[in-house]
Amino acid sequence: MLAALLLAILGQSSFPGPVVTSQGVWVDSRAIGGFTIYAQFPLDQVEELIDGLGHLAQDIQSALGIELGQRPVTVLLFDSQREYQQFLRREFPDAPYRRALYLERSGRAFVLAYRSRELATDLRHEATHALLHTALPMVPLWLDEGLAEYFEAPPGDRVFGHPYYKTVRFWARLGYVPSLNKLEQIARMEEMNGSAYRWSWAWVHFFIHGPVAARQELTDYLRTIQNYGVPGSLAQRTEARLGSLRTLFLEHFRK
Ligand SMILES: [Zn+2]
């Protein structure tokens, strides 16, 4: 049904302008930075957000040193929670309910969200998942969520302005270092609780903004995955290259 519905959307060449499809009215659309966006409200109302989305792929590529895929991502933006919920119930009845979602169906990537105060954050988070999955045959859960949490912040807040930053620094000053080995062993989404999200973000921050060699190791690790190799443990690889991760993590967050 989704395929038919999207054909109904994609078959329309009359954008911009209201288009009635089986799931309602899309009043605007835009193709930007690998995303094709359909919205139930005029996109100029969220211009800054759409601009940021246009730069997201480039931000991710520069931070991680990998090329992202060419597979297009379809973004559907709903005017209200009600419209969003109705659509989900009809088209993705097996999807878990969240404020925004990244989904794959028949090899196609979708990001769904509705207009709310959290739209910008939600959209950057789910769009990050979508872009990572267009580039990599698999993404370890902790890293998938850690990167989505990292890039969900607006660009100016990613280094020092993320809500997790203060908490992680507080714990680092007390000498606490979350175990990257343990995060790497998380295999099911249900195991990703609030603190797992925060510590995953912290390790991503370390890899992106910590020692240059750590970032290079992350790039090598991701390229191994991209080439369908067996990457092994990122924690073990990085320790073999740089020495004690515990010491380096504390240095990074105590700075
Ligand atoms: Zn996520």
Coordinates of C-alpha atoms and ligand atoms in Angstrom, one line a residue:
M1 CA 0.0 0.0 0.0
L2 CA 2.8 2.3 0.8
A3 CA 4.3 1.8 -2.6
A4 CA 1.1 2.8 -4.3
L5 CA 0.7 5.7 -2.0
L6 CA 4.1 7.0 -2.7
L7 CA 3.6 6.6 -6.4
A8 CA 0.6 8.8 -5.9
I9 CA 2.9 11.4 -4.3
L10 CA 5.9 11.0 -6.6
G11 CA 3.7 10.8 -9.7
Q12 CA 2.6 14.4 -9.0
S13 CA 4.6 16.9 -10.9
S14 CA 2.6 19.9 -10.0
F15 CA 4.5 20.9 -6.8
P16 CA 4.3 23.4 -5.3
G17 CA 0.6 23.6 -4.7
P18 CA -1.9 21.5 -2.8
V19 CA -1.9 17.8 -3.9
V20 CA -4.5 15.5 -2.5
T21 CA -3.4 12.0 -2.0
S22 CA -5.0 9.1 -0.1
Q23 CA -3.3 10.2 3.1
G24 CA -4.3 13.9 2.9
V25 CA -2.9 17.0 1.4
W26 CA 0.8 17.7 0.8
V27 CA 1.0 21.4 0.3
D28 CA 4.7 21.7 -0.3
S29 CA 7.8 19.7 -1.4
R30 CA 11.5 20.3 -1.7
A31 CA 14.5 18.3 -2.8
I32 CA 17.6 19.2 -0.8
G33 CA 20.8 17.4 0.3
G34 CA 19.7 13.9 -0.6
F35 CA 16.2 14.4 0.9
T36 CA 12.9 14.7 -0.9
I37 CA 10.6 16.4 1.5
Y38 CA 6.8 16.4 1.4
A39 CA 5.0 18.6 3.9
Q40 CA 1.4 19.2 4.9
F41 CA 2.4 22.9 5.6
P42 CA 4.4 25.5 3.7
L43 CA 8.1 24.7 4.1
D44 CA 9.1 28.4 4.2
Q45 CA 7.6 28.3 7.7
V46 CA 10.6 26.1 8.7
E47 CA 13.1 27.5 6.3
E48 CA 16.1 27.4 8.7
L49 CA 15.4 23.8 9.5
I50 CA 15.2 22.8 5.9
D51 CA 18.5 24.6 5.2
G52 CA 20.2 22.8 8.0
L53 CA 18.9 19.5 6.7
G54 CA 20.5 20.4 3.3
H55 CA 23.9 20.6 5.1
L56 CA 23.5 17.6 7.3
A57 CA 25.0 15.1 4.8
Q58 CA 28.1 17.3 4.4
D59 CA 28.4 17.7 8.2
I60 CA 28.3 13.9 8.7
Q61 CA 30.8 13.3 5.9
S62 CA 33.3 15.8 7.3
A63 CA 33.0 14.6 10.9
L64 CA 33.3 10.9 10.0
G65 CA 35.5 11.0 6.9
I66 CA 33.2 8.6 4.9
E67 CA 31.2 9.1 1.8
L68 CA 27.4 8.9 2.3
G69 CA 25.3 6.9 -0.2
Q70 CA 23.3 8.2 -3.1
R71 CA 20.1 6.5 -2.1
P72 CA 17.4 9.2 -1.8
V73 CA 15.6 9.6 1.5
T74 CA 11.9 10.6 1.5
V75 CA 10.8 12.9 4.3
L76 CA 7.1 13.2 5.2
L77 CA 6.2 16.1 7.5
F78 CA 2.7 16.1 9.0
D79 CA 0.8 19.1 10.2
S80 CA -0.3 17.5 13.5
Q81 CA 0.3 14.6 15.7
R82 CA -3.2 13.3 14.8
E83 CA -2.4 13.2 11.1
Y84 CA 0.9 11.5 11.8
Q85 CA -0.6 8.9 14.0
Q86 CA -3.3 8.1 11.5
F87 CA -0.8 7.7 8.7
L88 CA 1.4 5.5 10.9
R89 CA -1.5 3.3 11.9
R90 CA -2.5 2.9 8.3
E91 CA 0.8 2.5 6.5
F92 CA 3.2 1.2 9.2
P93 CA 1.0 -0.5 11.7
D94 CA 4.0 -2.5 13.0
A95 CA 6.2 0.5 13.7
P96 CA 6.8 1.5 17.3
Y97 CA 5.1 4.8 18.2
R98 CA 7.6 7.7 18.6
R99 CA 7.5 11.4 17.9
A100 CA 9.5 10.8 14.7
L101 CA 10.7 7.8 12.9
Y102 CA 13.2 6.5 10.4
L103 CA 11.9 3.5 8.5
E104 CA 12.9 1.3 5.6
R105 CA 10.4 -0.3 3.3
S106 CA 11.2 -2.2 0.1
G107 CA 14.7 -0.8 0.1
R108 CA 13.5 2.8 0.4
A109 CA 14.3 5.1 3.3
F110 CA 11.7 7.3 5.0
V111 CA 11.8 9.8 7.7
L112 CA 8.4 10.8 9.3
A113 CA 7.8 13.6 11.7
Y114 CA 5.0 16.1 12.7
R115 CA 5.0 19.8 13.5
S116 CA 5.9 20.3 17.1
R117 CA 8.4 22.3 19.2
E118 CA 10.8 19.4 18.9
L119 CA 10.5 19.1 15.1
A120 CA 14.0 20.4 14.3
T121 CA 15.7 18.1 16.8
D122 CA 13.6 15.1 15.9
L123 CA 14.2 15.6 12.2
R124 CA 17.9 16.0 12.5
H125 CA 18.0 12.9 14.7
E126 CA 16.0 10.6 12.3
A127 CA 17.6 12.1 9.2
T128 CA 21.0 11.2 10.6
H129 CA 19.9 7.6 11.0
A130 CA 18.6 7.6 7.4
L131 CA 21.9 9.0 6.0
L132 CA 24.0 6.6 7.9
H133 CA 22.0 3.7 6.7
T134 CA 22.3 4.8 3.1
A135 CA 26.1 4.7 3.5
L136 CA 26.7 1.6 5.6
P137 CA 25.4 -2.0 5.4
M138 CA 25.0 -2.0 9.1
V139 CA 25.5 0.5 12.0
P140 CA 26.2 -0.8 15.5
L141 CA 23.2 0.4 17.7
W142 CA 25.3 2.4 20.2
L143 CA 27.0 4.3 17.3
D144 CA 23.8 4.7 15.4
E145 CA 22.1 6.4 18.4
G146 CA 25.2 8.2 19.6
L147 CA 25.7 9.8 16.2
A148 CA 22.0 10.6 15.9
E149 CA 22.1 12.3 19.3
Y150 CA 25.2 14.2 18.3
F151 CA 23.8 15.5 15.0
E152 CA 20.4 16.3 16.4
A153 CA 21.8 19.4 18.0
P154 CA 22.0 22.5 15.8
P155 CA 25.5 22.8 14.2
G156 CA 26.5 25.6 16.6
D157 CA 25.7 23.5 19.7
R158 CA 27.3 20.2 18.7
V159 CA 30.7 20.8 20.3
F160 CA 29.9 22.4 23.7
G161 CA 26.1 23.1 23.7
H162 CA 24.5 19.6 23.8
P163 CA 22.3 19.0 26.9
Y164 CA 24.4 15.9 27.7
Y165 CA 27.7 17.8 27.8
K166 CA 27.5 19.1 31.4
T167 CA 26.4 15.8 32.8
V168 CA 29.2 13.9 31.1
R169 CA 31.8 16.4 32.3
F170 CA 30.4 16.2 35.8
W171 CA 30.9 12.4 35.9
A172 CA 34.3 12.7 34.2
R173 CA 35.5 15.0 37.0
L174 CA 34.4 12.3 39.4
G175 CA 36.5 9.8 37.5
Y176 CA 33.6 8.0 35.8
V177 CA 34.1 6.5 32.4
P178 CA 31.3 4.7 30.7
S179 CA 32.3 1.3 29.2
L180 CA 32.6 1.5 25.4
N181 CA 32.9 -2.3 25.4
K182 CA 29.5 -2.7 27.1
L183 CA 27.9 -0.2 24.7
E184 CA 29.3 -2.2 21.8
Q185 CA 27.6 -5.3 23.1
I186 CA 24.1 -3.8 23.0
A187 CA 22.2 -5.8 20.4
R188 CA 18.6 -4.8 20.9
M189 CA 16.9 -1.4 20.9
E190 CA 15.1 -2.2 24.2
E191 CA 18.5 -2.2 25.9
M192 CA 19.1 1.4 24.8
N193 CA 17.9 3.3 27.9
G194 CA 18.4 7.0 28.7
S195 CA 21.9 6.5 30.1
A196 CA 23.0 4.3 27.1
Y197 CA 21.9 7.2 24.8
R198 CA 23.9 9.7 26.9
W199 CA 27.1 7.6 27.1
S200 CA 26.9 6.7 23.4
W201 CA 26.8 10.4 22.7
A202 CA 29.8 10.9 25.0
W203 CA 31.9 8.4 23.1
V204 CA 30.9 9.8 19.8
H205 CA 31.9 13.3 21.1
F206 CA 35.2 11.8 22.1
F207 CA 35.8 10.2 18.7
I208 CA 34.9 13.3 16.8
H209 CA 36.5 16.0 19.0
G210 CA 39.1 14.0 21.0
P211 CA 42.5 12.9 19.8
V212 CA 43.0 13.1 16.0
A213 CA 44.1 9.5 15.9
A214 CA 40.8 8.4 17.6
R215 CA 38.8 10.1 14.9
Q216 CA 41.0 8.4 12.3
E217 CA 40.3 5.1 14.0
L218 CA 36.6 5.7 13.8
T219 CA 36.9 6.6 10.1
D220 CA 38.9 3.4 9.5
Y221 CA 36.3 1.4 11.4
L222 CA 33.4 2.8 9.4
R223 CA 35.3 2.3 6.1
T224 CA 35.8 -1.4 7.1
I225 CA 32.0 -1.7 7.6
Q226 CA 31.4 0.2 4.3
N227 CA 33.5 -2.4 2.5
Y228 CA 31.7 -5.3 4.1
G229 CA 34.7 -6.2 6.2
V230 CA 34.6 -7.4 9.8
P231 CA 35.4 -4.3 11.9
G232 CA 35.9 -6.0 15.3
S233 CA 35.6 -3.9 18.4
L234 CA 36.1 -0.1 18.1
A235 CA 37.2 0.0 21.8
Q236 CA 39.8 -2.6 21.3
R237 CA 41.0 -1.1 18.0
T238 CA 41.4 2.3 19.5
E239 CA 43.1 1.1 22.6
A240 CA 45.6 -0.8 20.5
R241 CA 46.4 2.4 18.6
L242 CA 46.2 5.0 21.4
G243 CA 46.6 3.3 24.7
S244 CA 44.2 3.5 27.7
L245 CA 40.7 4.7 26.5
R246 CA 39.9 5.5 30.1
T247 CA 42.7 8.0 30.5
L248 CA 42.0 9.6 27.1
F249 CA 38.2 9.9 27.8
L250 CA 38.9 11.6 31.1
E251 CA 41.4 14.0 29.6
H252 CA 38.9 14.9 26.8
F253 CA 36.0 15.7 29.1
R254 CA 38.0 17.3 31.9
K255 CA 39.6 19.8 29.5
Ligands
ZN1 ZN 17.5 7.3 17.2

